Amino acid sequence: MRKVLTVCGLGQGTSLILKMNVEQVLSEKGMLAEVEHMDVSSASSMSADYIITSKELAESLAGHKAKVIIVNNYFDIEEIKQAVEGLMA
Amino acid sequence: MKFLEKQLVRVRAEAVTAEEAISLAGQLLVDDGVAEAAYVAAMVRSYQQNGPYFVVAPNIAIPHARPEDGVKEASVSFLQLKEPLLFGHTVNDPVQLIFCLGASSSEEHVALLKKLTLLLNNPDNVNKLSLAAGYTDVENILKGGM
């Protein structure tokens, strides 16, 4: 199963919001993936297939083996759908 | 668990800097006894150290710190600024709506974030929150949109 990390600075708040909306879109699309939320420093040493995060934090994850996908508006389900479609590519 | 109760909401607030706006929004949690002053300082420090990544959508900031920084009860406050402010986010600036998250490690934390996500996933609610002139307006949005 694909492993997706949603990432924020502390791993407490906004990464959980993003996880909820990513999971909602995944289930609407009937896609299976394991989604975990965490802070940026934990994420940098965690293996994953994809990382979904903000532009600000994407820069500090640039060296990560996972494909990093940027979402600017965490409450825009359309933008998150596009991000999730990137997971299928 | 406290979510946007009357004493946790302030509209048409005035602030000059992002730090001041975060402090005002955080002070609502302190005044209600659900967080300690140290938690507000931790949110401001997090902004200074980690940048404005918590500006998660156009116009919307969700500052927070760690539960151990001084949260007594899982909670969300709301500060609407009279004039939007620059937080330094490359895409989502300026910010007018600030939701301070009193983070806890309990199930209530997840429940609060679900409520907040449901509220803000609806662009119509976001518009109305920008225009709210008093708590009654906010209350009506909460009743109607969730």
XYZ file of C-alpha atoms in Angstrom:
235
model
C 0.000 0.000 0.000
C 1.170 3.528 -0.765
C 2.329 5.490 2.231
C 1.491 9.183 2.400
C 2.719 11.659 5.010
C 0.973 14.943 5.667
C 3.440 17.295 7.315
C 3.379 20.506 9.361
C 5.798 22.294 11.654
C 4.734 20.601 14.880
C 2.745 17.630 13.620
C -0.169 18.551 15.897
C -2.628 20.685 14.011
C -2.515 21.577 10.361
C -1.036 18.233 9.258
C -4.063 16.549 10.854
C -6.460 18.853 8.974
C -4.669 17.992 5.748
C -4.798 14.270 6.608
C -8.568 14.449 7.123
C -9.150 16.085 3.766
C -6.686 13.806 1.948
C -8.423 10.742 3.435
C -11.818 12.133 2.437
C -10.669 12.556 -1.165
C -8.995 9.124 -1.209
C -12.171 7.448 -0.018
C -14.310 9.370 -2.545
C -12.000 8.136 -5.260
C -11.927 4.612 -3.863
C -8.143 4.750 -3.480
C -6.297 2.958 -0.730
C -3.336 4.551 0.996
C -1.923 4.754 4.479
C -1.930 8.397 5.597
C 0.079 9.555 8.601
C 0.499 13.077 9.947
C 3.703 14.301 11.565
C 6.119 17.165 12.085
C 8.678 18.126 9.516
C 11.729 16.773 11.341
C 10.147 13.344 11.920
C 9.092 13.287 8.282
C 12.601 13.892 7.020
C 13.785 10.603 8.510
C 10.623 8.613 7.703
C 10.299 6.522 4.578
C 7.212 7.188 2.484
C 6.028 7.213 -1.107
C 4.514 10.675 -1.002
C 4.609 13.729 1.221
C 1.831 16.302 1.053
C 2.583 19.649 2.668
C 2.683 23.415 2.265
C 5.119 25.196 -0.042
C 7.017 26.605 2.957
C 7.771 23.181 4.397
C 8.285 21.460 1.042
C 11.513 23.395 0.686
C 12.966 21.823 3.824
C 11.993 18.337 2.571
C 13.619 18.812 -0.830
C 16.178 16.029 -0.315
C 13.567 13.407 0.673
C 13.204 10.271 -1.430
C 9.418 10.582 -1.398
C 7.646 12.619 -4.035
C 6.703 15.921 -2.397
C 3.335 17.390 -3.376
C 2.407 20.957 -2.430
C -1.064 22.024 -1.322
C -1.615 25.750 -0.796
C -5.215 25.741 0.376
C -5.913 22.945 2.870
C -9.659 23.621 2.676
C -9.922 23.504 -1.104
C -11.125 19.986 -1.839
C -10.550 20.547 -5.579
C -6.892 21.375 -5.023
C -6.496 18.336 -2.772
C -8.149 16.163 -5.449
C -5.533 17.341 -7.912
C -2.783 16.589 -5.414
C -4.170 13.125 -4.805
C -4.400 12.482 -8.544
C -0.636 13.040 -8.502
C -0.409 9.954 -6.276
C -1.774 7.792 -9.054
C 0.669 9.085 -11.644
C -13.739 20.755 24.815
C -14.584 24.290 23.732
C -15.215 25.297 20.129
C -15.852 28.934 19.184
C -17.997 29.683 22.199
C -19.009 33.292 22.692
C -16.144 34.193 25.029
C -13.661 32.612 22.569
C -14.705 34.800 19.640
C -13.728 38.395 18.913
C -14.542 40.260 15.707
C -13.239 43.516 14.213
C -10.032 43.340 16.249
C -7.108 45.591 15.431
C -3.487 44.462 15.292
C -0.372 45.815 13.612
C 1.797 42.697 13.368
C 1.194 38.974 12.916
C 2.677 38.368 16.386
C 0.188 40.784 17.909
C -2.724 39.131 16.094
C -1.653 35.657 17.287
C -1.320 36.995 20.831
C -4.794 38.567 20.769
C -6.362 35.362 19.453
C -4.428 33.303 22.013
C -5.410 35.648 24.833
C -9.037 34.578 24.291
C -7.992 31.060 25.371
C -6.094 32.435 28.380
C -8.977 34.658 29.506
C -11.315 31.679 29.384
C -8.917 29.608 31.478
C -8.363 26.896 28.837
C -4.706 27.784 28.194
C -1.827 29.390 30.067
C -0.033 32.568 28.996
C 3.024 30.392 28.215
C 1.025 28.727 25.437
C 0.485 32.066 23.694
C 4.205 32.790 23.910
C 4.893 29.330 22.437
C 2.589 30.005 19.463
C 4.374 33.279 18.741
C 7.762 31.544 19.072
C 6.635 28.792 16.704
C 5.694 31.427 14.131
C 9.079 33.103 14.494
C 10.979 29.803 14.259
C 8.928 27.773 11.768
C 7.449 30.553 9.666
C 3.870 31.087 8.497
C 3.162 27.513 7.302
C 0.002 27.544 9.482
C -1.572 30.046 7.080
C -3.252 27.010 5.538
C -5.622 28.766 3.150
C -6.100 32.243 1.691
C -7.054 34.572 4.535
C -6.880 31.842 7.224
C -4.258 31.203 9.914
C -4.400 28.389 12.481
C -1.625 29.092 14.977
C -0.953 26.458 17.613
C 1.805 25.029 19.789
C 2.291 21.732 21.642
C -0.120 20.484 24.328
C 2.702 20.566 26.906
C 3.233 24.281 26.243
C 0.262 25.020 28.496
C -3.137 23.817 27.285
C -5.664 22.951 30.002
C -8.564 22.029 27.739
C -8.863 21.232 24.027
C -10.193 24.422 22.479
C -10.459 26.722 19.455
C -10.727 30.528 19.564
C -11.463 32.880 16.669
C -10.183 36.381 16.038
C -11.438 38.301 13.015
C -9.230 41.248 12.125
C -10.727 44.530 10.997
C -7.883 44.913 8.503
C -6.101 41.862 7.039
C -2.401 41.529 7.932
C 0.651 40.124 6.167
C 2.024 36.964 7.819
C 4.734 36.455 5.199
C 3.065 33.517 3.437
C 3.977 33.439 -0.249
C 0.518 32.386 -1.484
C -2.133 32.820 1.196
C -1.422 36.330 2.516
C -3.040 38.527 3.736
C -4.738 36.980 6.777
C -7.973 38.163 8.323
C -9.273 35.062 10.125
C -7.224 33.556 12.945
C -8.223 30.332 14.689
C -6.045 29.551 17.705
C -5.914 25.886 18.409
C -5.481 24.859 22.033
C -3.894 21.538 21.137
C -4.273 18.488 23.340
C -3.306 14.868 22.864
C -6.845 13.663 23.513
C -9.557 12.422 21.192
C -11.162 15.811 21.721
C -8.314 17.367 19.738
C -9.244 15.261 16.709
C -12.934 16.067 17.191
C -12.186 19.814 17.301
C -10.089 19.671 14.152
C -12.878 17.792 12.389
C -15.345 20.517 13.345
C -12.972 23.236 12.192
C -12.260 21.428 8.910
C -15.976 20.956 8.213
C -16.597 24.635 8.910
C -13.775 25.920 6.705
C -14.148 23.429 3.835
C -17.222 25.465 2.900
C -16.120 28.691 1.112
C -19.468 30.264 1.907
C -18.744 29.936 5.649
C -15.317 31.524 5.164
C -16.901 34.516 3.396
C -19.467 34.931 6.120
C -16.819 34.707 8.847
C -14.921 37.557 7.142
C -18.058 39.683 7.213
C -19.337 38.770 10.699
C -20.096 41.893 12.730
C -20.734 40.187 16.069
C -21.044 36.834 17.804
C -24.624 36.354 16.610
C -23.357 36.199 13.017
C -20.731 33.612 13.974
C -23.320 31.609 15.887
C -25.614 31.553 12.846
C -22.780 30.280 10.643
C -22.059 27.522 13.161
C -25.724 26.555 13.291
C -26.213 26.645 9.543
C -23.046 25.218 8.113
C -22.207 22.161 10.157
